[in-house]
Each structure stands twice: as structure tokens, then as C-alpha cells.
């Protein structure tokens, strides 16, 4: 018997610390699949965030660096400018990229840094215990919005991808999801394009991946993907934004 | 129609790696994945593949957040 489905070589074959049904594990794997397919493992440098993916480098068998909370794109800018022949990407959650790191994100994108960003939008802060993120949906209950997010008090879900798409330095932005096998394949295609853009020197590329956090959404993993399809994707429509 | 199960793709789920999220179970178009009655070392019910008309679509492997699925043919 021949193996017809293999884990990518760039992925370290260990059990992760992620909760059951967490989207981080899916996205870690497809990033590795893309790196293997593009044959760039010797050139890649990943920048891990602060958030549940803080130890992403324990699962990736290629060079990685850790950045302070929100500063992944500032660190990546430094790495890419000093080592332009390397392929540099950041992997960031919504708290990291869109809250504390909002300034770094906007300026790196506006400078048109030739970087790739994988932005994991799970509409919540996972690592610290389920507090509201800028991307939390209206009426969504979190540890800091126990009655549900209220626009009058906490504002509206931040559409960072749509914001960044306005900037001239940005080459490519797409929003995808991990709620089904088909959605995962679309995400993989988008991530591949984002890496290819950097190889071709096109400038800043970002893929926003909607990803379940069943633990702090208070849902079973199978209900979490259902919620994504029925509620989350309506607020964050999928597709190419730029 | 007679199926030859010997030549059909076979899914192998790493029972110690599996966290029991059941995403493979809901997405298998042929309903060939079920919960194991016995717990694994993590103390959860892992998913198991039951032999049947697997069409090799790989949906289970593509959705698995834990890289616990291998497929053979
Ligand atoms: C400077 C600083 N401020 C605050 C924190 C606390 N902190 C750790 S992770 C996190 C938010 C993580 O949320 P997100 O980026 O959405 O990632 P997730 O855990 O959901 O994957 C915060 C606020 C920190 N580590 N450092
Ligand atoms: S808290 Fe949420 S984001 Fe963090 S590992 Fe668990 S499911 Fe994933």
C-alpha cells in the first residue's frame, strides 16, 4: 500500500498544544505544504506572534523568530531588509495584528514591504482567556463583553483587510476560511499566491484566515465551524479584497 | 455493484494524536468515520475509520487540525 496523503516535511510531526478543533493547527499545516511545494524551505524565515501561536516555531521545521506582541511586521521588515534573498512571513492573530500591532501593520503595509502575512482572525483573544478582540462580532459574548459586544460601548468589528486594501503599497489581500475542507483548499491557494508575490517582488501580501476558537466561543468544534458559516462569514465576507 | 475493499483507499487515524474534535466525522461524504469506544491516553474518544467505500477525497486529512490522518491506497 502506498501513502497518498503525507504530512508536509516542513511540519514537525508532534502533537500541538492547541485545543481540539482549533484552526491554528490547520493553517500551520497548509503553510508548510505551500513552503514544500514552492521549495523555499531553505530560504524561509517565519516570525511568530504573541497569542496562542506563540510557539508556532516548535511545529515548523524552518528558521523562525519570535516578535514582541504586535511587532511581528516590524521585526519582519528588519529581517527582510537585511536579508532580501530570504522569504519572510509573519503569522499573527487578531489581537496581535489588529489591536496592539495595528500601527506596525498599517505602516509595514503602507511602506509596501515585500512580506507575506498570514492573519488568523478568530474574533477573540485566545491565549489570555477569551477577551474581546477588535474583530469580535456585535452581540458576541466574550470575557470582557459578557452581555455581547455593543457598538455604542466597544465600536464595530474592525475590517483590517478592507482598510489595508486602500494602501498603495499593498499588492494582494484575500480573506479565506477554514470552516470546511473546500475552504481549507482555497486558503492554501491564497497562501501560495501570497508567498509567490514575495518571490516575484510584488510587495505586501496578506491572507486573512477566519479560524475557529471553539474554546472561547463556548462551542463544540463541529458547532464552531457551523457558526463560522452562518454568522462570521456574513460579517467578514470571503474573497479577494485586492 | 461489488466493492473490492482491498483496493480502496484506507484512512488511518493516529489515535494518540487525535483530540476528538470530530471535524473529519462531519465532513466524510461517505460517513466512514466514527468515535472509538475506548479512550486514548489523552482521555478522549479518538475517531476511527471503519472500512468501507472510501473514495480517497482526503477531506478528513485536509480538515484535521492535528495532522492525525494518513491515507493509503
Ligand atoms: C505587550 C503585551 N501586552 C499584552 C500581552 C497579553 N497578551 C498575550 S496574547 C494576547 C492576545 C492574543 O490574541 P490573538 O492575537 O487574537 O491570538 P489568539 O490567542 O487568539 O490566537 C494578549 C493581549 C502581552 N503578552 N504582551
Ligand atoms: S484558545 Fe482558541 S485560539 Fe487558542 S488554542 Fe484554544 S481554540 Fe485555539
Coordinates of C-alpha atoms and ligand atoms in Angstrom, one line a residue:
Chain A
X1 CA 0.0 0.0 0.0
X2 CA 1.2 3.4 -0.9
X3 CA 0.7 6.6 1.2
X4 CA -1.5 9.0 -0.8
X5 CA -1.6 11.7 1.9
X6 CA 1.5 12.7 3.7
X7 CA 2.2 15.5 6.2
X8 CA 4.5 18.2 4.7
X9 CA 8.2 17.8 5.5
X10 CA 8.4 21.3 7.0
X11 CA 5.9 20.4 9.7
X12 CA 7.3 18.7 12.8
X13 CA 5.5 15.5 13.5
X14 CA 4.4 16.2 17.1
X15 CA 1.1 16.8 18.9
X16 CA 0.4 20.5 19.2
X17 CA -0.7 22.4 22.3
X18 CA -3.8 23.8 20.6
X19 CA -7.3 23.0 21.8
X20 CA -9.4 20.4 19.9
X21 CA -10.8 21.8 16.7
X22 CA -8.6 25.0 16.8
X23 CA -7.9 26.4 13.4
X24 CA -4.3 27.2 14.1
X25 CA -3.3 23.6 13.5
X26 CA -4.9 23.6 10.1
X27 CA -3.2 26.8 9.0
X28 CA 0.2 25.7 10.3
X29 CA 0.0 22.6 8.2
X30 CA -1.1 24.3 4.9
X31 CA 1.7 26.9 5.3
X32 CA 4.1 24.0 5.5
X33 CA 2.5 22.4 2.4
X34 CA 2.9 25.6 0.5
X35 CA 6.6 26.0 1.6
X36 CA 7.3 22.5 0.5
X37 CA 5.5 22.9 -2.8
X38 CA 7.4 26.2 -3.6
X39 CA 10.6 24.5 -2.5
X40 CA 11.6 27.5 -0.3
X41 CA 12.3 25.8 3.0
X42 CA 16.0 26.7 3.0
X43 CA 15.1 30.4 2.4
X44 CA 12.1 30.9 4.6
X45 CA 12.1 32.8 7.9
X46 CA 8.8 32.9 9.9
X47 CA 8.0 35.4 12.5
X48 CA 5.8 34.0 15.3
X49 CA 3.3 36.3 17.2
X50 CA 2.2 36.6 20.8
X51 CA -1.1 34.7 21.2
X52 CA -1.9 31.0 21.1
X53 CA 0.5 30.6 18.2
X54 CA 3.4 31.9 20.3
X55 CA 5.3 28.7 20.0
X56 CA 4.5 28.1 16.3
X57 CA 8.2 27.6 15.7
X58 CA 8.0 24.4 17.7
X59 CA 6.0 22.9 14.9
X60 CA 7.8 24.4 11.9
X61 CA 11.0 22.8 10.7
X62 CA 12.5 26.0 9.3
X63 CA 14.1 29.2 10.6
X64 CA 11.8 31.3 12.8
X65 CA 12.0 34.3 15.0
X66 CA 9.7 35.5 17.8
X67 CA 8.4 39.1 18.0
X68 CA 7.0 41.0 20.9
X69 CA 3.2 41.4 20.9
X70 CA 2.1 43.1 17.7
X71 CA 5.5 43.8 16.4
X72 CA 5.9 40.9 14.0
X73 CA 5.8 43.1 10.9
X74 CA 8.4 45.5 12.3
X75 CA 10.7 42.6 13.1
X76 CA 10.0 41.0 9.7
X77 CA 10.8 44.4 8.0
X78 CA 14.2 44.4 9.6
X79 CA 14.9 40.8 8.6
X80 CA 13.8 41.2 5.0
X81 CA 15.8 44.4 4.6
X82 CA 18.9 42.9 5.9
X83 CA 18.4 39.6 4.1
X84 CA 16.4 40.4 1.0
X85 CA 17.1 36.9 -0.5
X86 CA 15.2 35.2 2.2
X87 CA 11.4 34.8 2.1
X88 CA 10.0 36.3 5.3
X89 CA 6.4 35.9 6.6
X90 CA 4.6 36.8 9.8
X91 CA 1.9 34.7 11.4
X92 CA -0.4 36.8 13.6
X93 CA -3.7 36.6 15.5
X94 CA -6.3 39.4 15.5
X95 CA -5.2 40.7 18.9
X96 CA -1.6 40.8 17.8
X97 CA -2.1 42.2 14.3
X98 CA -5.2 44.4 14.6
X99 CA -5.1 45.6 18.2
X100 CA -1.7 46.2 19.8
X101 CA 0.1 45.8 16.5
X102 CA -2.3 47.9 14.4
X103 CA 0.3 50.7 13.9
X104 CA 3.1 48.3 12.8
X105 CA 0.7 46.5 10.5
X106 CA -0.6 49.6 8.8
X107 CA 2.9 51.2 8.3
X108 CA 4.6 48.0 7.1
X109 CA 1.7 47.6 4.5
X110 CA 1.9 51.3 3.6
X111 CA 5.6 51.0 3.0
X112 CA 4.9 48.2 0.7
X113 CA 7.4 45.9 2.4
X114 CA 7.9 42.8 0.3
X115 CA 6.5 40.5 3.0
X116 CA 3.8 37.9 3.4
X117 CA 1.4 38.0 6.4
X118 CA -0.9 35.2 7.5
X119 CA -3.6 36.8 9.7
X120 CA -5.6 34.5 11.8
X121 CA -9.0 36.0 12.6
X122 CA -10.7 34.1 15.3
X123 CA -12.7 37.1 16.6
X124 CA -11.3 36.8 20.1
X125 CA -8.1 36.8 22.3
X126 CA -7.5 33.0 22.8
X127 CA -4.3 32.9 24.8
X128 CA -5.3 35.3 27.6
X129 CA -8.7 33.8 28.2
X130 CA -11.3 34.9 25.6
X131 CA -11.4 38.7 25.8
X132 CA -12.9 40.9 23.1
X133 CA -10.7 41.5 20.0
X134 CA -11.1 44.3 17.6
X135 CA -12.6 41.7 15.2
X136 CA -15.2 40.4 17.8
X137 CA -18.7 40.5 16.2
X138 CA -21.5 42.6 17.5
X139 CA -23.5 40.8 20.2
X140 CA -20.7 38.2 20.5
X141 CA -20.1 37.3 24.2
X142 CA -16.6 37.4 25.5
X143 CA -14.9 37.7 28.9
X144 CA -14.8 41.5 28.6
X145 CA -18.2 41.8 26.8
X146 CA -20.3 39.4 28.9
X147 CA -23.5 40.9 27.6
X148 CA -22.3 40.8 24.0
X149 CA -20.3 43.4 22.1
X150 CA -22.2 46.7 21.9
X151 CA -21.3 49.1 19.2
X152 CA -22.0 52.1 21.4
X153 CA -19.5 50.9 24.0
X154 CA -17.0 49.0 22.1
X155 CA -17.3 50.0 18.5
X156 CA -17.6 47.8 15.4
X157 CA -15.7 44.8 14.2
X158 CA -12.5 46.1 12.6
X159 CA -12.2 45.2 8.9
X160 CA -8.4 45.5 8.8
X161 CA -8.2 43.8 5.4
X162 CA -10.5 46.3 3.8
X163 CA -8.6 49.1 5.5
X164 CA -5.2 47.8 4.3
X165 CA -6.5 47.3 0.8
X166 CA -6.7 51.1 0.4
X167 CA -3.0 51.5 0.8
X168 CA -0.9 51.8 -2.4
X169 CA 2.0 49.6 -1.1
X170 CA -0.3 46.6 -0.8
X171 CA -0.1 44.0 -3.6
X172 CA -2.6 41.4 -2.5
X173 CA -5.2 40.8 0.2
X174 CA -7.6 37.9 0.4
X175 CA -10.0 36.7 3.1
X176 CA -10.5 33.0 3.4
X177 CA -11.8 30.5 5.9
X178 CA -11.1 27.1 7.5
X179 CA -14.7 26.0 8.1
X180 CA -14.7 23.1 5.6
X181 CA -12.2 21.1 3.5
X182 CA -13.1 23.1 0.5
X183 CA -12.4 26.4 2.4
X184 CA -9.1 25.0 3.5
X185 CA -8.0 24.3 -0.1
X186 CA -9.0 27.8 -1.1
X187 CA -6.9 29.2 1.9
X188 CA -4.0 27.1 0.7
X189 CA -4.2 28.6 -2.8
X190 CA -4.3 32.1 -1.4
X191 CA -1.3 31.5 0.9
X192 CA 0.6 30.1 -2.1
X193 CA -0.2 33.3 -4.1
X194 CA 0.9 35.5 -1.1
X195 CA 4.3 33.7 -1.0
X196 CA 4.6 33.8 -4.8
X197 CA 4.1 37.5 -4.7
X198 CA 7.0 37.9 -2.4
X199 CA 9.2 35.7 -4.6
X200 CA 8.2 37.9 -7.6
X201 CA 9.0 41.1 -5.5
X202 CA 5.4 42.5 -5.8
X203 CA 5.2 44.0 -2.3
X204 CA 3.0 43.4 0.8
X205 CA 0.6 40.4 0.6
X206 CA -1.8 39.3 3.3
X207 CA -4.2 36.4 3.7
X208 CA -6.8 36.9 6.5
X209 CA -7.9 33.4 7.5
X210 CA -11.1 33.0 9.5
X211 CA -10.4 30.4 12.1
X212 CA -12.4 28.7 14.9
X213 CA -11.6 29.2 18.6
X214 CA -14.1 26.6 19.9
X215 CA -12.9 27.0 23.5
X216 CA -13.6 30.7 23.9
X217 CA -16.6 30.8 21.6
X218 CA -18.0 28.3 24.0
X219 CA -18.9 25.9 21.2
X220 CA -18.1 22.3 20.3
X221 CA -15.7 22.2 17.3
X222 CA -18.4 21.0 15.0
X223 CA -20.7 23.8 16.1
X224 CA -17.9 26.3 15.8
X225 CA -17.5 25.7 12.1
X226 CA -21.2 25.9 11.7
X227 CA -21.2 29.3 13.4
X228 CA -18.5 30.5 11.1
X229 CA -20.5 29.6 8.1
X230 CA -23.8 31.0 9.4
X231 CA -22.6 34.1 11.3
X232 CA -19.0 35.0 11.0
X233 CA -18.6 34.8 7.2
X234 CA -21.6 37.2 6.8
X235 CA -19.7 39.8 8.8
X236 CA -16.4 39.1 7.2
X237 CA -17.2 38.2 3.5
X238 CA -14.7 35.9 1.8
X239 CA -12.8 36.6 -1.3
X240 CA -10.1 38.7 -2.9
X241 CA -10.2 42.2 -1.5
X242 CA -7.2 43.5 -3.5
Chain B
X1 CA -22.1 -3.2 -7.6
X2 CA -19.5 -5.2 -5.8
X3 CA -16.8 -3.3 -4.0
X4 CA -13.3 -4.6 -3.6
X5 CA -12.3 -3.2 -0.2
X6 CA -8.8 -4.4 -0.7
X7 CA -8.0 -1.9 -3.4
X8 CA -9.9 1.0 -1.9
X9 CA -8.1 3.9 -0.1
X10 CA -7.7 3.3 3.6
X11 CA -7.6 6.1 6.2
X12 CA -5.5 5.7 9.3
X13 CA -6.1 8.0 12.2
X14 CA -3.3 8.3 14.8
X15 CA -5.4 7.6 17.9
X16 CA -2.9 9.2 20.3
X17 CA -2.6 12.3 18.2
X18 CA -6.3 12.7 17.7
X19 CA -8.0 15.3 20.0
X20 CA -11.6 14.1 19.2
X21 CA -12.8 17.3 17.5
X22 CA -14.9 15.3 15.1
X23 CA -14.4 17.6 12.1
X24 CA -13.3 14.6 10.0
X25 CA -16.5 12.8 11.0
X26 CA -18.8 15.6 9.9
X27 CA -17.0 16.1 6.6
X28 CA -16.5 12.5 5.4
X29 CA -19.0 12.3 2.5
X30 CA -19.4 8.6 3.0
X31 CA -19.8 8.6 6.7
X32 CA -16.9 6.2 7.3
X33 CA -15.5 7.8 10.4
X34 CA -16.9 7.2 13.9
X35 CA -16.0 7.7 17.5
X36 CA -13.9 4.9 19.1
X37 CA -15.5 3.4 22.2
X38 CA -12.1 3.3 24.0
X39 CA -10.4 6.4 25.3
X40 CA -6.8 7.3 24.2
X41 CA -4.0 8.4 26.6
X42 CA -5.3 12.0 26.4
X43 CA -8.5 10.6 27.9
X44 CA -10.7 11.4 24.9
X45 CA -12.6 9.3 22.5
X46 CA -10.5 9.3 19.3
X47 CA -12.0 9.0 15.8
X48 CA -11.6 5.8 13.9
X49 CA -12.0 4.8 10.2
X50 CA -14.3 2.0 9.5
X51 CA -13.6 0.1 6.3
X52 CA -16.0 1.0 3.5
X53 CA -16.4 2.7 0.2
X54 CA -13.7 5.3 0.7
X55 CA -13.3 7.4 -2.5
X56 CA -10.0 8.9 -1.4
X57 CA -11.3 12.5 -1.4
X58 CA -8.9 13.3 1.6
X59 CA -11.4 15.6 3.2
X60 CA -10.6 14.1 6.6
X61 CA -6.9 14.8 6.2
X62 CA -7.4 18.3 4.8
X63 CA -9.6 19.4 7.7
X64 CA -7.7 17.7 10.6
X65 CA -6.2 20.4 12.8
X66 CA -3.8 17.9 14.3
X67 CA -2.2 16.1 11.3
X68 CA -3.5 12.9 12.7
X69 CA -4.8 11.4 9.4
X70 CA -2.8 9.3 6.9
X71 CA -4.3 7.8 3.8
X72 CA -3.1 4.7 2.0
X73 CA -4.1 3.2 -1.3
Ligands
LIG1 C1 2.8 43.8 25.4 C2 1.9 42.8 25.8 N1 0.6 43.1 26.1 C3 -0.3 42.2 26.4 C4 0.0 40.8 26.4 C5 -1.0 39.8 26.7 N2 -1.5 39.0 25.6 C6 -0.9 37.9 25.3 S1 -1.6 37.1 23.9 C7 -2.8 38.4 23.8 C8 -3.8 38.4 22.7 C9 -3.8 37.2 21.8 O1 -4.9 37.2 20.9 P1 -4.7 37.0 19.4 O2 -3.6 37.7 18.8 O3 -6.1 37.1 18.8 O4 -4.3 35.4 19.3 P2 -5.0 34.1 19.7 O5 -4.5 33.7 21.0 O6 -6.5 34.3 19.6 O7 -4.5 33.1 18.6 C10 -2.5 39.4 24.8 C11 -3.4 40.6 24.9 C12 1.4 40.5 26.1 N3 1.8 39.2 26.0 N4 2.3 41.5 25.8
LIG2 S1 -7.8 29.2 23.0 FE1 -8.7 29.3 21.0 S2 -7.1 30.0 19.6 FE2 -6.1 29.3 21.5 S3 -5.5 27.2 21.1 FE3 -7.6 27.1 22.1 S4 -9.0 27.1 20.4 FE4 -7.1 27.8 19.6

